[in-house]
Amino acid sequence: MNATQMISKGLLGEPALLLGLIAFVGLLLQKQPFQRLIHGTIKTMLGYTLLQIGANAAGSSLSNLSAVIQKGFQIIGIIPHNETITALAQINYGEEIALIMLVGMIVHLMIARFTRIKYIFLTGHHMLFMASLLAGVLVSMSMPMWQVMVAGGIVLAFSMSLAPLITQPYIRRVTGNDDFAMGHFNSVGYVLSGFVASWFKKGPEPPESKGLQKLRSFFQDHMVVITVFTFVLFLFSGLFISPGGTREMFSGRHILVVSLIQATWFAGGCYVILAGVRMLLSEIVPAFKGIADQIVPGAIPALDCPVLFKFSPFAAMIGFLLSFTGGLAAMVVLLQVQYTVIIPGVIPHFFSGGAAGVIAYKIGGRKGLIVSSLIHGFAITLLPTVLIPLLSNLGYLRATFADSDFSVIGVLVHELFSWFK
Amino acid sequence: MKKIIVACNSGLGTSLMIRLNVEALLKEWGLKAWVEHTDISSVDTFDADLIIGSNYVMESLQLAKDVEVIGLDDITDRQYLKSRLLGSETFKQWLAM
């Protein structure tokens, strides 16, 4: 093995090592002590490995769920869940994803440094999700590795700069200033929500009821929510299969037991994926922020969407519930026209729907909140259907990307690069 | 060493941002502490001295142990975080040492 092979097959061919290297360089640039350097590098590599382990667990439960839904309803149910689809994409395209992220961060910093778009995108997990989407779409167009890396990196950089830019007019109306921007890839959804809400007039703000508070409190713990939701989904779908049918599928066990075990198995997989992503990003994001602080004076940080929730917890909760309702309506529409159905995800509707609800409420009051949230939920559930064929090279998957920008960017990139070929 | 846990729903974005602010403040005061961010499901698995997070996330916490919790109204403002930390029992004891 010669030196170049050693680098391409050995060092960079393994995503865990590649990501470790990125963290290592980031920590080195920050002049961290030796111990911290080793610590950060190893934790990044460990985080990546956790991601793969979690993907296997969540993926196995997801394919069981898919089999149950398919048998029960004669449809294919696809769950929009960013963490799962990203982890599944990592299994085959980890190398591309890591390189797209690296190029994307560098180009994004350059955009902030040299243009008037001064947003620094700090939501690391969304950066990772977008890089995974781009790798999936670009690899399917049979591009060579270096083109995937450059094209993917540039598109990632622009989406990280443009998402905060297009949402800022609405975010400013919520927060009253430019202290922070929205660094969350549901910007198309937020703009739609703000636009629809602007047809309505704002009224006085009602106080939050006790029941709503309790409900909100329940939805804070994701692992509980995912377990309950998956359990209900399994059980409900299982009821449409004969008892003999489910026993045949799950070696004689009752559907109640199967649902409970599979739900905890899926949530457990998600938990491990989250832990992996957290470990990975807790080294890379601070490094990125440290570099941005030094080279981009006057930068506006673009943050994760829950920062909006405090501006109106009431609207966030109603936004989530109505967005989810809109999502169910979209599912019913899909059922009428096609075999593949998007099952509305609780987590994307909670986050994207919640933040969209706050924007809608601050701009269009109660009526704005109601109309806008329903339309928002309908749209973000329908959008991923256009993405599914584009991710075909990732294999036969039962998960897809959840938030609106992933679908829009995926389709745009696909169209753009097919045109070039 | 003191242990500070910062928590949010998924333990990815918001908690990491607050953590970076906490770490910057600790550096400003010359204090050394172990700061970790996590999702709220895992909060109880850490043996923390102090738990920090946004107000509405902290409201839903069901802790087994008696530990000081700071719920923030504003998760982006570092000055506000500073005043809340300085007002906490844990930090009062800590800075008096």
CSV table of C-alpha atoms in Angstrom, one decimal, chain A residues 78 338 340-342 383-393 395 397 399-400:
chain,number,residue,atom,x,y,z
A,78,ILE,CA,-42.6,6.0,5.6
A,338,GLN,CA,-50.6,6.5,-3.9
A,340,THR,CA,-46.4,5.1,-0.4
A,341,VAL,CA,-47.6,7.2,2.5
A,342,ILE,CA,-45.8,9.6,4.8
A,383,LEU,CA,-43.3,17.6,0.7
A,384,PRO,CA,-41.1,14.5,1.6
A,385,THR,CA,-43.0,12.4,-1.0
A,386,VAL,CA,-41.0,14.1,-3.8
A,387,LEU,CA,-37.8,13.2,-2.0
A,388,ILE,CA,-38.3,9.5,-1.7
A,389,PRO,CA,-37.4,8.5,-5.3
A,390,LEU,CA,-34.3,10.7,-5.1
A,391,LEU,CA,-33.0,8.8,-2.2
A,392,SER,CA,-33.4,5.5,-4.0
A,393,ASN,CA,-29.7,4.7,-3.9
A,395,GLY,CA,-31.6,1.3,-0.5
A,397,LEU,CA,-35.8,2.8,3.3
A,399,ALA,CA,-37.5,6.6,6.9
A,400,THR,CA,-37.0,9.9,5.2
